[in-house]
Short mmCIF file of C-alpha atoms in Angstrom, two decimals:
data_model
loop_
_atom_site.label_atom_id
_atom_site.label_comp_id
_atom_site.label_asym_id
_atom_site.label_seq_id
_atom_site.Cartn_x
_atom_site.Cartn_y
_atom_site.Cartn_z
CA UNK R 22 0.14 0.01 -0.23
CA UNK R 23 3.06 2.42 0.62
CA UNK R 24 4.18 1.96 -2.87
CA UNK R 25 0.86 3.18 -4.02
CA UNK R 26 0.84 6.01 -1.89
CA UNK R 27 4.04 6.89 -2.98
CA UNK R 28 3.02 6.65 -6.61
CA UNK R 29 -0.35 8.37 -6.87
CA UNK R 30 0.76 11.45 -4.40
CA UNK R 31 0.39 14.53 -6.45
CA UNK R 32 -0.34 12.80 -9.62
CA UNK R 33 -2.77 14.30 -11.80
CA UNK R 34 -5.25 11.69 -12.76
CA UNK R 35 -8.40 12.59 -15.28
CA UNK R 36 -11.35 10.47 -14.82
CA UNK R 37 -14.33 10.35 -17.50
CA UNK R 38 -17.52 9.09 -16.21
CA UNK R 39 -16.75 10.78 -12.48
CA UNK R 40 -20.33 11.36 -11.82
CA UNK R 41 -21.38 7.66 -12.09
CA UNK R 42 -21.32 5.11 -9.23
CA UNK R 43 -17.72 3.56 -10.02
CA UNK R 44 -16.30 7.12 -10.88
CA UNK R 45 -17.34 8.62 -7.40
CA UNK R 46 -15.92 5.70 -5.70
CA UNK R 47 -12.77 6.17 -7.46
CA UNK R 48 -12.76 9.72 -6.80
CA UNK R 49 -12.60 8.75 -3.13
CA UNK R 50 -9.89 6.20 -3.46
CA UNK R 51 -7.60 8.49 -5.56
CA UNK R 52 -8.10 11.24 -2.87
CA UNK R 53 -7.40 8.88 -0.14
CA UNK R 54 -3.87 8.09 -2.07
CA UNK R 55 -2.97 11.78 -2.47
CA UNK R 56 -3.88 12.32 -6.14
CA UNK R 57 -5.09 15.23 -7.64
CA UNK R 58 -8.37 14.35 -9.66
CA UNK R 59 -10.08 16.14 -12.70
CA UNK R 60 -13.25 14.67 -13.89
CA UNK R 61 -15.41 14.84 -17.04
CA UNK R 62 -19.08 13.59 -17.51
CA UNK R 63 -22.66 14.33 -18.07
CA UNK R 64 -24.97 14.73 -15.08
CA UNK R 65 -25.40 11.75 -13.03
CA UNK R 66 -27.37 9.04 -14.73
CA UNK R 67 -29.68 8.55 -11.87
CA UNK R 68 -31.60 10.41 -9.19
CA UNK R 69 -30.59 10.10 -6.15
CA UNK R 70 -27.16 9.47 -7.31
CA UNK R 71 -23.88 8.95 -5.24
CA UNK R 72 -22.36 12.00 -6.93
CA UNK R 73 -25.10 14.18 -5.45
CA UNK R 74 -25.47 12.81 -2.27
CA UNK R 75 -22.07 12.85 -1.57
CA UNK R 76 -21.45 16.37 -3.02
CA UNK R 77 -18.62 14.92 -4.76
CA UNK R 78 -18.13 17.82 -6.97
CA UNK R 79 -16.91 19.64 -4.01
CA UNK R 80 -13.55 17.66 -3.98
CA UNK R 81 -12.40 17.59 -7.47
CA UNK R 82 -12.07 19.91 -10.63
CA UNK R 83 -15.04 18.91 -12.90
CA UNK R 84 -16.14 19.59 -16.51
CA UNK R 85 -19.61 19.05 -17.52
CA UNK R 86 -19.78 17.71 -20.93
CA UNK R 87 -20.28 14.87 -23.39
CA UNK R 88 -17.77 12.56 -24.05
CA UNK R 89 -18.42 12.50 -27.71
CA UNK R 90 -17.89 16.52 -27.80
CA UNK R 91 -14.11 15.71 -29.09
CA UNK R 92 -13.14 19.01 -29.21
CA UNK R 93 -14.22 20.04 -25.59
CA UNK R 94 -12.72 16.81 -24.47
CA UNK R 95 -9.08 17.61 -26.01
CA UNK R 96 -9.28 21.02 -24.98
CA UNK R 97 -9.97 20.12 -21.21
CA UNK R 98 -7.41 17.33 -21.11
CA UNK R 99 -4.72 19.58 -22.78
CA UNK R 100 -5.61 22.15 -20.15
CA UNK R 101 -5.52 19.96 -17.28
CA UNK R 102 -2.26 18.03 -18.51
CA UNK R 103 -2.88 14.81 -16.46
CA UNK R 104 -0.31 11.94 -15.90
CA UNK R 105 -3.01 9.29 -15.94
CA UNK R 106 -6.46 8.94 -17.70
CA UNK R 107 -9.11 6.59 -16.58
CA UNK R 108 -11.76 6.00 -19.12
CA UNK R 109 -15.20 5.03 -17.20
CA UNK R 110 -17.61 7.11 -19.08
CA UNK R 111 -20.40 4.66 -20.55
CA UNK R 112 -23.94 3.48 -21.07
CA UNK R 113 -23.70 1.01 -18.60
CA UNK R 114 -27.13 -0.97 -18.56
CA UNK R 115 -27.91 -3.86 -20.46
CA UNK R 116 -31.71 -3.45 -20.48
CA UNK R 117 -31.29 0.24 -21.44
CA UNK R 118 -29.19 -1.01 -24.57
CA UNK R 119 -32.52 -2.84 -25.94
CA UNK R 120 -34.41 0.66 -25.38
CA UNK R 121 -31.50 2.91 -26.90
CA UNK R 122 -29.15 0.93 -28.86
CA UNK R 123 -28.07 3.77 -30.84
CA UNK R 124 -27.34 5.91 -27.69
CA UNK R 125 -25.29 3.07 -26.28
CA UNK R 126 -23.58 2.19 -29.32
CA UNK R 127 -22.57 6.07 -29.87
CA UNK R 128 -21.46 6.35 -26.19
CA UNK R 129 -19.36 3.28 -25.75
CA UNK R 130 -17.79 2.87 -28.95
CA UNK R 131 -17.52 6.44 -30.47
CA UNK R 132 -16.85 8.01 -27.02
CA UNK R 133 -13.95 5.87 -26.30
CA UNK R 134 -12.72 6.69 -29.80
CA UNK R 135 -13.16 10.20 -28.87
CA UNK R 136 -11.47 9.78 -25.66
CA UNK R 137 -8.50 8.10 -27.22
CA UNK R 138 -8.21 10.72 -30.12
CA UNK R 139 -7.83 13.32 -27.32
CA UNK R 140 -5.30 11.27 -25.30
CA UNK R 141 -2.94 10.99 -28.45
CA UNK R 142 -2.91 14.69 -28.74
CA UNK R 143 -2.06 15.15 -25.04
CA UNK R 144 1.70 14.58 -24.65
CA UNK R 145 1.54 14.84 -20.66
CA UNK R 146 -0.32 11.49 -20.49
CA UNK R 147 1.65 8.66 -19.82
CA UNK R 148 -0.73 5.78 -18.96
CA UNK R 149 -4.60 5.42 -20.12
CA UNK R 150 -6.94 2.73 -18.83
CA UNK R 151 -10.06 2.05 -20.88
CA UNK R 152 -13.01 0.32 -18.62
CA UNK R 153 -15.08 -2.22 -20.55
CA UNK R 154 -17.03 -5.00 -18.95
CA UNK R 155 -16.71 -8.85 -18.26
CA UNK R 156 -19.70 -8.70 -21.34
CA UNK R 157 -16.92 -7.77 -23.69
CA UNK R 158 -16.46 -11.33 -24.53
CA UNK R 159 -18.41 -13.62 -27.03
CA UNK R 160 -20.48 -15.59 -24.26
CA UNK R 161 -21.35 -19.05 -25.83
CA UNK R 162 -22.92 -20.03 -22.76
CA UNK R 163 -20.15 -22.22 -21.49
CA UNK R 164 -19.80 -22.71 -17.58
CA UNK R 165 -16.44 -22.09 -17.75
CA UNK R 166 -14.46 -18.25 -16.69
CA UNK R 167 -13.36 -16.34 -19.81
CA UNK R 168 -9.60 -15.23 -20.12
CA UNK R 169 -8.17 -12.09 -21.88
CA UNK R 170 -7.39 -14.14 -24.89
CA UNK R 171 -10.87 -15.22 -25.72
CA UNK R 172 -12.88 -13.87 -28.75
CA UNK R 173 -14.32 -10.63 -28.09
CA UNK R 174 -18.23 -10.23 -29.10
CA UNK R 175 -21.67 -9.56 -28.14
CA UNK R 176 -25.20 -10.72 -28.51
CA UNK R 177 -27.23 -7.51 -27.67
CA UNK R 178 -26.26 -3.88 -27.80
CA UNK R 179 -24.52 -3.27 -24.51
CA UNK R 180 -22.17 -6.52 -24.84
CA UNK R 181 -21.23 -5.65 -28.64
CA UNK R 182 -20.49 -1.95 -27.56
CA UNK R 183 -18.08 -3.17 -25.04
CA UNK R 184 -16.57 -5.70 -27.45
CA UNK R 185 -16.42 -2.78 -29.99
CA UNK R 186 -14.45 -0.60 -27.39
CA UNK R 187 -12.01 -3.29 -26.84
CA UNK R 188 -11.34 -3.52 -30.78
CA UNK R 189 -11.17 0.67 -30.83
CA UNK R 190 -8.61 0.32 -27.98
CA UNK R 191 -6.51 -2.30 -29.67
CA UNK R 192 -6.64 -0.42 -32.86
CA UNK R 193 -5.33 2.88 -31.24
CA UNK R 194 -2.89 0.95 -29.04
CA UNK R 195 -0.95 -0.53 -32.26
CA UNK R 196 -1.76 2.55 -34.37
CA UNK R 197 -0.85 5.42 -32.35
CA UNK R 198 0.54 4.44 -28.57
CA UNK R 199 3.20 1.71 -29.09
CA UNK R 200 5.68 3.84 -30.51
CA UNK R 201 5.37 6.70 -28.18
CA UNK R 202 5.97 4.91 -24.89
CA UNK R 203 2.45 5.85 -23.97
CA UNK R 204 0.97 2.97 -21.92
CA UNK R 205 -2.76 1.77 -22.83
CA UNK R 206 -4.56 -0.95 -21.55
CA UNK R 207 -8.28 -2.15 -20.89
CA UNK R 208 -9.89 -3.90 -17.95
CA UNK R 209 -12.55 -6.00 -17.78
CA UNK R 210 -14.69 -6.03 -14.32
CA UNK R 211 -17.61 -8.33 -12.86
CA UNK R 212 -20.68 -7.28 -11.48
CA UNK R 213 -19.91 -4.67 -9.13
CA UNK R 214 -21.84 -3.65 -6.03
CA UNK R 215 -21.45 -1.08 -3.27
CA UNK R 216 -23.18 1.74 -1.55
CA UNK R 217 -24.54 4.53 -3.57
CA UNK R 218 -25.68 2.69 -6.46
CA UNK R 219 -28.98 3.90 -7.50
CA UNK R 220 -29.41 2.89 -11.01
CA UNK R 221 -32.54 1.63 -12.52
CA UNK R 222 -32.80 -2.13 -13.50
CA UNK R 223 -29.90 -3.31 -11.39
CA UNK R 224 -30.42 -5.57 -8.77
CA UNK R 225 -28.96 -3.99 -5.35
CA UNK R 226 -30.75 -0.84 -6.19
CA UNK R 227 -33.99 -2.22 -7.03
CA UNK R 228 -33.96 -4.23 -3.74
CA UNK R 229 -33.01 -1.22 -1.73
CA UNK R 230 -35.58 0.76 -3.13
CA UNK R 231 -38.06 -1.81 -2.59
CA UNK R 232 -37.20 -2.71 0.83
CA UNK R 233 -37.16 0.86 2.22
CA UNK R 234 -40.84 0.99 1.01
CA UNK R 235 -41.55 -2.32 2.64
CA UNK R 236 -42.52 -3.30 -1.22
CA UNK R 237 -41.80 -6.72 -2.57
CA UNK R 238 -38.91 -7.04 -5.02
CA UNK R 239 -39.40 -8.66 -8.40
CA UNK R 240 -36.06 -10.52 -9.75
CA UNK R 241 -35.80 -11.87 -13.31
CA UNK R 242 -33.08 -14.58 -13.25
CA UNK R 243 -32.58 -16.10 -10.07
CA UNK R 244 -30.40 -19.16 -11.36
CA UNK R 245 -28.13 -16.64 -13.57
CA UNK R 246 -24.77 -16.53 -12.17
CA UNK R 247 -22.56 -13.63 -11.91
CA UNK R 248 -19.10 -12.63 -10.63
CA UNK R 249 -20.27 -10.50 -8.07
CA UNK R 250 -17.57 -8.16 -6.61
CA UNK R 251 -17.43 -4.87 -4.27
CA UNK R 252 -16.58 -1.92 -6.22
CA UNK R 253 -13.32 -1.24 -4.33
CA UNK R 254 -11.91 -4.56 -5.63
CA UNK R 255 -11.76 -3.87 -9.23
CA UNK R 256 -11.07 -0.19 -8.87
CA UNK R 257 -7.81 -0.96 -6.64
CA UNK R 258 -6.67 -3.44 -9.55
CA UNK R 259 -7.09 -0.63 -11.99
CA UNK R 260 -4.77 1.58 -9.89
CA UNK R 261 -2.25 -1.47 -9.15
CA UNK R 262 -2.14 -1.87 -13.33
CA UNK R 263 -1.40 2.05 -13.93
CA UNK R 264 1.61 1.83 -11.42
CA UNK R 265 2.83 -1.05 -13.25
CA UNK R 266 2.40 0.53 -16.75
CA UNK R 267 4.21 3.44 -15.58
CA UNK R 268 7.75 1.30 -15.23
CA UNK R 269 6.80 -0.96 -18.40
CA UNK R 270 4.40 0.53 -20.40
CA UNK R 271 4.69 -2.18 -23.47
CA UNK R 272 4.57 -5.08 -20.95
CA UNK R 273 1.36 -4.00 -19.30
CA UNK R 274 -0.68 -2.51 -22.38
CA UNK R 275 -3.17 -5.27 -23.02
CA UNK R 276 -6.71 -6.41 -21.57
CA UNK R 277 -7.17 -7.52 -18.05
CA UNK R 278 -9.85 -9.48 -15.88
CA UNK R 279 -10.81 -8.33 -12.58
CA UNK R 280 -13.20 -10.41 -10.88
CA UNK R 281 -13.85 -12.71 -7.75
CA UNK R 282 -12.26 -15.88 -6.77
CA UNK R 283 -14.12 -18.72 -8.83
CA UNK R 284 -15.33 -20.07 -5.45
CA UNK R 285 -16.98 -16.78 -4.90
CA UNK R 286 -19.04 -16.53 -7.95
CA UNK R 287 -22.97 -16.82 -6.93
CA UNK R 288 -26.39 -16.97 -8.58
CA UNK R 289 -28.71 -13.88 -8.46
CA UNK R 290 -30.98 -15.86 -6.03
CA UNK R 291 -28.11 -16.25 -3.57
CA UNK R 292 -27.21 -12.54 -3.99
CA UNK R 293 -30.85 -11.72 -3.26
CA UNK R 294 -31.17 -13.86 -0.41
CA UNK R 295 -27.88 -12.57 1.37
CA UNK R 296 -28.86 -8.90 0.87
CA UNK R 297 -32.55 -9.27 1.76
CA UNK R 298 -31.39 -10.77 5.23
CA UNK R 299 -30.29 -7.07 6.34
CA UNK R 300 -33.85 -5.81 6.00
CA UNK R 301 -36.66 -7.16 8.32
CA UNK R 302 -39.62 -8.26 6.59
CA UNK R 303 -38.02 -7.87 2.94
CA UNK R 304 -40.11 -10.01 0.40
CA UNK R 305 -38.96 -11.41 -2.80
CA UNK R 306 -40.88 -12.77 -6.07
CA UNK R 307 -39.78 -14.14 -9.29
CA UNK R 308 -40.81 -12.22 -12.45
CA UNK R 309 -41.92 -14.95 -14.98
CA UNK R 310 -42.73 -12.46 -17.95
CA UNK R 311 -40.43 -12.51 -20.80
CA UNK R 312 -37.12 -10.20 -20.78
CA UNK R 313 -34.64 -9.31 -23.03
CA UNK R 314 -31.78 -11.79 -23.38
CA UNK R 315 -29.21 -11.70 -20.76
CA UNK R 316 -26.19 -14.53 -20.31
CA UNK R 317 -26.88 -17.19 -17.85
CA UNK R 318 -23.19 -17.55 -16.63
CA UNK R 319 -20.67 -14.75 -16.53
CA UNK R 320 -17.31 -15.66 -14.88
CA UNK R 321 -13.92 -14.20 -15.34
CA UNK R 322 -10.19 -15.71 -15.08
CA UNK R 323 -8.28 -13.58 -13.22
CA UNK R 324 -4.98 -15.56 -13.15
CA UNK R 325 -3.21 -13.19 -15.16
CA UNK R 326 -3.83 -10.05 -12.53
CA UNK R 327 -2.64 -12.48 -9.78
CA UNK R 328 0.38 -13.27 -11.36
CA UNK R 329 1.64 -10.10 -12.74
CA UNK R 330 0.16 -7.57 -10.40
CA UNK R 331 -0.21 -9.65 -7.27
CA UNK R 332 -3.74 -8.57 -7.06
CA UNK R 333 -6.65 -10.65 -5.47
CA UNK R 334 -9.89 -9.89 -4.13
CA UNK R 335 -9.80 -8.16 -0.61
CA UNK R 336 -13.41 -8.65 0.16
CA UNK R 337 -15.15 -12.02 0.13
CA UNK R 338 -18.68 -12.22 -1.43
CA UNK R 339 -20.33 -12.25 2.13
CA UNK R 340 -18.20 -9.24 3.16
CA UNK R 341 -18.78 -7.40 -0.18
CA UNK R 342 -22.78 -7.87 0.44
CA UNK R 343 -22.25 -6.79 4.23
CA UNK R 344 -20.09 -3.87 3.34
CA UNK R 345 -22.93 -2.70 0.79
CA UNK R 346 -25.65 -3.12 2.89
CA UNK R 347 -24.15 -1.32 5.94
CA UNK R 348 -23.61 1.76 3.70
CA UNK R 349 -27.33 1.91 2.40
CA UNK R 350 -28.50 1.34 6.00
CA UNK R 351 -26.45 4.06 7.54
CA UNK R 352 -27.10 6.35 4.40
CA UNK R 353 -30.97 6.14 4.72
CA UNK R 354 -30.33 6.93 8.54
CA UNK R 355 -28.93 10.06 7.60
CA UNK R 356 -25.25 9.64 7.67
CA UNK R 357 -22.98 11.44 5.13
CA UNK R 358 -22.49 9.72 1.87
CA UNK R 359 -18.98 10.77 1.11
CA UNK R 360 -17.81 10.27 5.08
CA UNK R 361 -19.46 6.65 4.54
CA UNK R 362 -17.45 6.23 1.26
CA UNK R 363 -14.28 7.59 2.78
CA UNK R 364 -14.67 5.39 5.86
CA UNK R 365 -14.82 2.31 3.72
CA UNK R 366 -12.07 2.98 1.12
CA UNK R 367 -9.79 3.55 4.42
CA UNK R 368 -10.68 0.37 5.79
CA UNK R 369 -10.40 -1.23 2.48
CA UNK R 370 -6.85 -0.15 1.76
CA UNK R 371 -6.10 -0.88 5.46
CA UNK R 372 -6.81 -4.77 4.74
CA UNK R 373 -3.78 -7.19 4.37
#
């Protein structure tokens, strides 16, 4: 941990999508490590939002603009002169991608291209990380975890957009970055959970909204398996990767998986049961209606991150759910959202 503090202290870090759930948590972690952070994003994607609840805009320099607006993005980057860029801006919901496929494709594909085009004309940037998804892989329904060399693909607009973002990143790496000494990697995380997620059509936020109203929560695919992990675990992996990229850019410039241990992959039903146990009188029902296709099994093989970055999840499945439920319960009881995030970040960073 001391190495990370030394590395990030006074580093200038640029985050796209900082108003989102993961972006807000990343701000908190980077501040705990002593970094200077600049963010770039549209308004938060939900109401309420972690960004607004924690008043994160008070803690960083922020530009309100669209990732597609390449001229504004490039000027913002060049004016800030960051050392590191972390690209999180995205349309991040599978079901929304069926309702708004063009918006999803535009944001996730052309938004990534727009960011990379701006970075290549910003000489201060030494390392860039593009955040995609575990859904970027061509999911053929096999009950085996995906490795970084598996084929990219997607049967729904969201998954396809993340697969395309990987291809765009690959093209820019080989066409423009490899001969400049600029490191460029992509990262693929599992299903993240954590306090402060208020997105629509996402399991934990849906349960929280239902339980606080004493309403039953409806779940779609109780037997579907997902690589659940606390949001701090993959974010910590991204930051470890950036540190390594700074020393050996070519060696670490490729795709990376960050997911739970294989024995910690659980079904939707198991997640629901554990999270519901923290609310008295919670009710769960199964929704038998037809819904857009979602993969039955998703799993990530993180051997590469373990061997080359010495990264492993710090929180078990049970701990991840406990930390998440604790955040929501305390926030609902009036505690400050930013203080809750900072408390959990500091506790996470102190784990051995």
